[in-house]
Amino acid sequence: MSYPPAPGWAPQGRRLNKPRIHDALRAALALAPAPNGFTVAEFAAKVHGLTGCRDYTVRQAAYDLRKLRAKQLVVLPARSRRYHVPSLAARTIAALLALRDQVIAPILAGIRSPRMGRKPAHWTRVDRDYERIRIDMHTLFNDLAIEIPLAA
């Protein structure tokens, strides 16, 4: 006989930096303003709309929502089938997405690209800060033995 999972049980294996959970976070943030919350089917439809990917199933959506619940980014009120994104969780999701898409991804892309040509004659503070981050990231990757493939 199979027993239901204990309260507080969370599915393993979904990290917030994986593409599928990233799409789930985008969908949750898009559905956050819904006054009555959203269902699993509405969540799956939103992921379809955002990604254009039709192979994301309702079962995967339920799994991803369970993972987001375990991380307290969505809530499911008692005796309800409608999920809600609390305002603090929406701010957290927005910050995670902004950091990943607007900060970390460009820095990592800049680390891979080789430095070609001469440096600019006039550097702004942002240019100097970005170059320092790029150099420090190279040092960090060397210390962690992470190999950086050269851009083609």
PDB file of C-alpha atoms in Angstrom:
ATOM      1  CA  MET A   1       0.000   0.000   0.000  1.00  0.00           C
ATOM      2  CA  SER A   2       1.274   3.441  -0.893  1.00  0.00           C
ATOM      3  CA  TYR A   3       1.088   6.235   1.651  1.00  0.00           C
ATOM      4  CA  PRO A   4       0.843   9.926   0.776  1.00  0.00           C
ATOM      5  CA  PRO A   5       3.967  11.966   1.335  1.00  0.00           C
ATOM      6  CA  ALA A   6       4.436  13.560   4.723  1.00  0.00           C
ATOM      7  CA  PRO A   7       3.530  17.228   5.161  1.00  0.00           C
ATOM      8  CA  GLY A   8       6.395  19.437   4.109  1.00  0.00           C
ATOM      9  CA  TRP A   9       7.629  16.859   1.610  1.00  0.00           C
ATOM     10  CA  ALA A  10       9.187  18.476  -1.425  1.00  0.00           C
ATOM     11  CA  PRO A  11      10.050  16.865  -4.738  1.00  0.00           C
ATOM     12  CA  GLN A  12      13.766  16.709  -5.375  1.00  0.00           C
ATOM     13  CA  GLY A  13      15.685  17.653  -8.477  1.00  0.00           C
ATOM     14  CA  ARG A  14      14.248  20.990  -9.599  1.00  0.00           C
ATOM     15  CA  ARG A  15      16.784  23.746  -9.312  1.00  0.00           C
ATOM     16  CA  LEU A  16      15.832  27.342  -9.946  1.00  0.00           C
ATOM     17  CA  ASN A  17      18.512  27.719 -12.613  1.00  0.00           C
ATOM     18  CA  LYS A  18      17.083  25.046 -14.938  1.00  0.00           C
ATOM     19  CA  PRO A  19      15.265  26.232 -18.090  1.00  0.00           C
ATOM     20  CA  ARG A  20      11.953  24.530 -17.271  1.00  0.00           C
ATOM     21  CA  ILE A  21      11.722  25.965 -13.770  1.00  0.00           C
ATOM     22  CA  HIS A  22      12.856  29.336 -15.158  1.00  0.00           C
ATOM     23  CA  ASP A  23       9.859  29.235 -17.512  1.00  0.00           C
ATOM     24  CA  ALA A  24       7.655  28.196 -14.582  1.00  0.00           C
ATOM     25  CA  LEU A  25       8.886  31.188 -12.571  1.00  0.00           C
ATOM     26  CA  ARG A  26       8.098  33.506 -15.496  1.00  0.00           C
ATOM     27  CA  ALA A  27       4.590  32.038 -15.724  1.00  0.00           C
ATOM     28  CA  ALA A  28       4.019  32.327 -11.965  1.00  0.00           C
ATOM     29  CA  LEU A  29       5.090  35.970 -12.051  1.00  0.00           C
ATOM     30  CA  ALA A  30       2.790  36.649 -15.012  1.00  0.00           C
ATOM     31  CA  LEU A  31      -0.140  35.051 -13.153  1.00  0.00           C
ATOM     32  CA  ALA A  32       0.647  36.719  -9.807  1.00  0.00           C
ATOM     33  CA  PRO A  33      -1.794  39.638 -10.277  1.00  0.00           C
ATOM     34  CA  ALA A  34      -4.756  37.269 -10.834  1.00  0.00           C
ATOM     35  CA  PRO A  35      -7.163  38.215  -8.011  1.00  0.00           C
ATOM     36  CA  ASN A  36      -8.631  34.703  -7.693  1.00  0.00           C
ATOM     37  CA  GLY A  37      -5.363  32.879  -8.224  1.00  0.00           C
ATOM     38  CA  PHE A  38      -4.788  30.322 -10.972  1.00  0.00           C
ATOM     39  CA  THR A  39      -5.230  26.612 -11.570  1.00  0.00           C
ATOM     40  CA  VAL A  40      -2.650  24.095 -12.736  1.00  0.00           C
ATOM     41  CA  ALA A  41      -4.220  24.125 -16.214  1.00  0.00           C
ATOM     42  CA  GLU A  42      -4.040  27.936 -16.403  1.00  0.00           C
ATOM     43  CA  PHE A  43      -0.421  27.749 -15.266  1.00  0.00           C
ATOM     44  CA  ALA A  44       0.422  25.196 -17.977  1.00  0.00           C
ATOM     45  CA  ALA A  45      -1.356  27.349 -20.574  1.00  0.00           C
ATOM     46  CA  LYS A  46       0.672  30.388 -19.480  1.00  0.00           C
ATOM     47  CA  VAL A  47       3.922  28.418 -19.844  1.00  0.00           C
ATOM     48  CA  HIS A  48       2.747  27.373 -23.333  1.00  0.00           C
ATOM     49  CA  GLY A  49       2.032  31.008 -24.182  1.00  0.00           C
ATOM     50  CA  LEU A  50       5.371  32.288 -22.896  1.00  0.00           C
ATOM     51  CA  THR A  51       7.578  29.611 -24.421  1.00  0.00           C
ATOM     52  CA  GLY A  52       5.623  28.409 -27.433  1.00  0.00           C
ATOM     53  CA  CYS A  53       6.520  24.898 -26.270  1.00  0.00           C
ATOM     54  CA  ARG A  54       3.537  22.536 -26.526  1.00  0.00           C
ATOM     55  CA  ASP A  55       5.160  19.534 -24.842  1.00  0.00           C
ATOM     56  CA  TYR A  56       4.884  21.047 -21.335  1.00  0.00           C
ATOM     57  CA  THR A  57       2.157  18.948 -19.732  1.00  0.00           C
ATOM     58  CA  VAL A  58      -0.277  19.651 -16.912  1.00  0.00           C
ATOM     59  CA  ARG A  59       1.511  16.929 -14.963  1.00  0.00           C
ATOM     60  CA  GLN A  60       4.816  18.798 -15.302  1.00  0.00           C
ATOM     61  CA  ALA A  61       3.043  22.016 -14.321  1.00  0.00           C
ATOM     62  CA  ALA A  62       1.699  20.361 -11.160  1.00  0.00           C
ATOM     63  CA  TYR A  63       5.190  19.095 -10.327  1.00  0.00           C
ATOM     64  CA  ASP A  64       6.739  22.524 -10.886  1.00  0.00           C
ATOM     65  CA  LEU A  65       4.054  24.206  -8.776  1.00  0.00           C
ATOM     66  CA  ARG A  66       4.710  21.695  -6.009  1.00  0.00           C
ATOM     67  CA  LYS A  67       8.397  22.589  -6.185  1.00  0.00           C
ATOM     68  CA  LEU A  68       7.573  26.321  -6.058  1.00  0.00           C
ATOM     69  CA  ARG A  69       5.308  25.629  -3.062  1.00  0.00           C
ATOM     70  CA  ALA A  70       8.182  23.884  -1.295  1.00  0.00           C
ATOM     71  CA  LYS A  71      10.271  26.998  -1.889  1.00  0.00           C
ATOM     72  CA  GLN A  72       7.343  29.127  -0.622  1.00  0.00           C
ATOM     73  CA  LEU A  73       7.070  31.021  -3.907  1.00  0.00           C
ATOM     74  CA  VAL A  74       3.429  30.010  -4.441  1.00  0.00           C
ATOM     75  CA  VAL A  75       0.751  29.029  -1.940  1.00  0.00           C
ATOM     76  CA  LEU A  76      -2.267  26.766  -2.197  1.00  0.00           C
ATOM     77  CA  PRO A  77      -4.907  27.787   0.355  1.00  0.00           C
ATOM     78  CA  ALA A  78      -6.635  24.965   2.233  1.00  0.00           C
ATOM     79  CA  ARG A  79      -9.427  23.209   0.303  1.00  0.00           C
ATOM     80  CA  SER A  80      -8.658  25.164  -2.838  1.00  0.00           C
ATOM     81  CA  ARG A  81      -7.377  24.248  -6.261  1.00  0.00           C
ATOM     82  CA  ARG A  82      -6.244  27.762  -7.054  1.00  0.00           C
ATOM     83  CA  TYR A  83      -2.662  28.818  -6.446  1.00  0.00           C
ATOM     84  CA  HIS A  84      -1.647  32.311  -5.361  1.00  0.00           C
ATOM     85  CA  VAL A  85       1.670  34.143  -5.502  1.00  0.00           C
ATOM     86  CA  PRO A  86       2.137  36.249  -2.344  1.00  0.00           C
ATOM     87  CA  SER A  87       3.437  39.763  -2.959  1.00  0.00           C
ATOM     88  CA  LEU A  88       6.769  39.084  -1.236  1.00  0.00           C
ATOM     89  CA  ALA A  89       7.210  35.915  -3.309  1.00  0.00           C
ATOM     90  CA  ALA A  90       6.402  37.862  -6.493  1.00  0.00           C
ATOM     91  CA  ARG A  91       9.144  40.338  -5.606  1.00  0.00           C
ATOM     92  CA  THR A  92      11.551  37.456  -4.964  1.00  0.00           C
ATOM     93  CA  ILE A  93      10.684  35.826  -8.296  1.00  0.00           C
ATOM     94  CA  ALA A  94      11.094  39.140 -10.121  1.00  0.00           C
ATOM     95  CA  ALA A  95      14.498  39.648  -8.493  1.00  0.00           C
ATOM     96  CA  LEU A  96      15.626  36.103  -9.373  1.00  0.00           C
ATOM     97  CA  LEU A  97      14.573  36.507 -12.990  1.00  0.00           C
ATOM     98  CA  ALA A  98      16.126  39.959 -13.300  1.00  0.00           C
ATOM     99  CA  LEU A  99      19.418  38.792 -11.794  1.00  0.00           C
ATOM    100  CA  ARG A 100      19.589  35.760 -14.030  1.00  0.00           C
ATOM    101  CA  ASP A 101      18.528  37.449 -17.271  1.00  0.00           C
ATOM    102  CA  GLN A 102      19.911  40.964 -16.850  1.00  0.00           C
ATOM    103  CA  VAL A 103      23.050  40.481 -14.741  1.00  0.00           C
ATOM    104  CA  ILE A 104      24.428  36.953 -14.601  1.00  0.00           C
ATOM    105  CA  ALA A 105      23.782  35.902 -18.211  1.00  0.00           C
ATOM    106  CA  PRO A 106      25.489  38.980 -19.744  1.00  0.00           C
ATOM    107  CA  ILE A 107      28.470  38.615 -17.410  1.00  0.00           C
ATOM    108  CA  LEU A 108      28.880  34.953 -18.290  1.00  0.00           C
ATOM    109  CA  ALA A 109      28.503  35.744 -21.987  1.00  0.00           C
ATOM    110  CA  GLY A 110      31.175  38.439 -21.657  1.00  0.00           C
ATOM    111  CA  ILE A 111      33.568  36.040 -19.972  1.00  0.00           C
ATOM    112  CA  ARG A 112      33.432  33.666 -22.915  1.00  0.00           C
ATOM    113  CA  SER A 113      34.001  36.299 -25.564  1.00  0.00           C
ATOM    114  CA  PRO A 114      37.633  37.003 -26.379  1.00  0.00           C
ATOM    115  CA  ARG A 115      38.853  40.558 -26.001  1.00  0.00           C
ATOM    116  CA  MET A 116      39.477  41.797 -29.528  1.00  0.00           C
ATOM    117  CA  GLY A 117      41.049  45.030 -30.661  1.00  0.00           C
ATOM    118  CA  ARG A 118      42.075  48.028 -28.634  1.00  0.00           C
ATOM    119  CA  LYS A 119      40.434  49.081 -25.441  1.00  0.00           C
ATOM    120  CA  PRO A 120      38.333  52.252 -25.614  1.00  0.00           C
ATOM    121  CA  ALA A 121      40.185  55.534 -25.115  1.00  0.00           C
ATOM    122  CA  HIS A 122      37.610  56.808 -22.596  1.00  0.00           C
ATOM    123  CA  TRP A 123      36.325  54.344 -20.029  1.00  0.00           C
ATOM    124  CA  THR A 124      33.269  55.101 -17.950  1.00  0.00           C
ATOM    125  CA  ARG A 125      32.940  53.813 -14.391  1.00  0.00           C
ATOM    126  CA  VAL A 126      30.576  51.143 -15.663  1.00  0.00           C
ATOM    127  CA  ASP A 127      33.170  50.009 -18.236  1.00  0.00           C
ATOM    128  CA  ARG A 128      35.834  49.745 -15.543  1.00  0.00           C
ATOM    129  CA  ASP A 129      33.489  47.927 -13.141  1.00  0.00           C
ATOM    130  CA  TYR A 130      32.392  45.476 -15.824  1.00  0.00           C
ATOM    131  CA  GLU A 131      36.004  44.760 -16.824  1.00  0.00           C
ATOM    132  CA  ARG A 132      36.913  44.185 -13.172  1.00  0.00           C
ATOM    133  CA  ILE A 133      34.005  41.753 -12.790  1.00  0.00           C
ATOM    134  CA  ARG A 134      35.046  39.950 -15.980  1.00  0.00           C
ATOM    135  CA  ILE A 135      38.634  39.550 -14.752  1.00  0.00           C
ATOM    136  CA  ASP A 136      37.495  38.480 -11.276  1.00  0.00           C
ATOM    137  CA  MET A 137      35.137  35.907 -12.805  1.00  0.00           C
ATOM    138  CA  HIS A 138      38.063  34.478 -14.798  1.00  0.00           C
ATOM    139  CA  THR A 139      40.037  34.192 -11.557  1.00  0.00           C
ATOM    140  CA  LEU A 140      37.086  32.576  -9.770  1.00  0.00           C
ATOM    141  CA  PHE A 141      36.583  30.064 -12.582  1.00  0.00           C
ATOM    142  CA  ASN A 142      40.292  29.201 -12.524  1.00  0.00           C
ATOM    143  CA  ASP A 143      40.174  28.721  -8.741  1.00  0.00           C
ATOM    144  CA  LEU A 144      37.130  26.456  -9.072  1.00  0.00           C
ATOM    145  CA  ALA A 145      38.669  24.577 -12.028  1.00  0.00           C
ATOM    146  CA  ILE A 146      35.810  25.585 -14.316  1.00  0.00           C
ATOM    147  CA  GLU A 147      36.901  25.548 -17.924  1.00  0.00           C
ATOM    148  CA  ILE A 148      35.648  28.414 -20.071  1.00  0.00           C
ATOM    149  CA  PRO A 149      35.209  27.342 -23.705  1.00  0.00           C
ATOM    150  CA  LEU A 150      36.380  29.899 -26.223  1.00  0.00           C
ATOM    151  CA  ALA A 151      33.731  31.552 -28.346  1.00  0.00           C
ATOM    152  CA  ALA A 152      33.706  30.460 -31.969  1.00  0.00           C
TER     153      ALA A 152
END
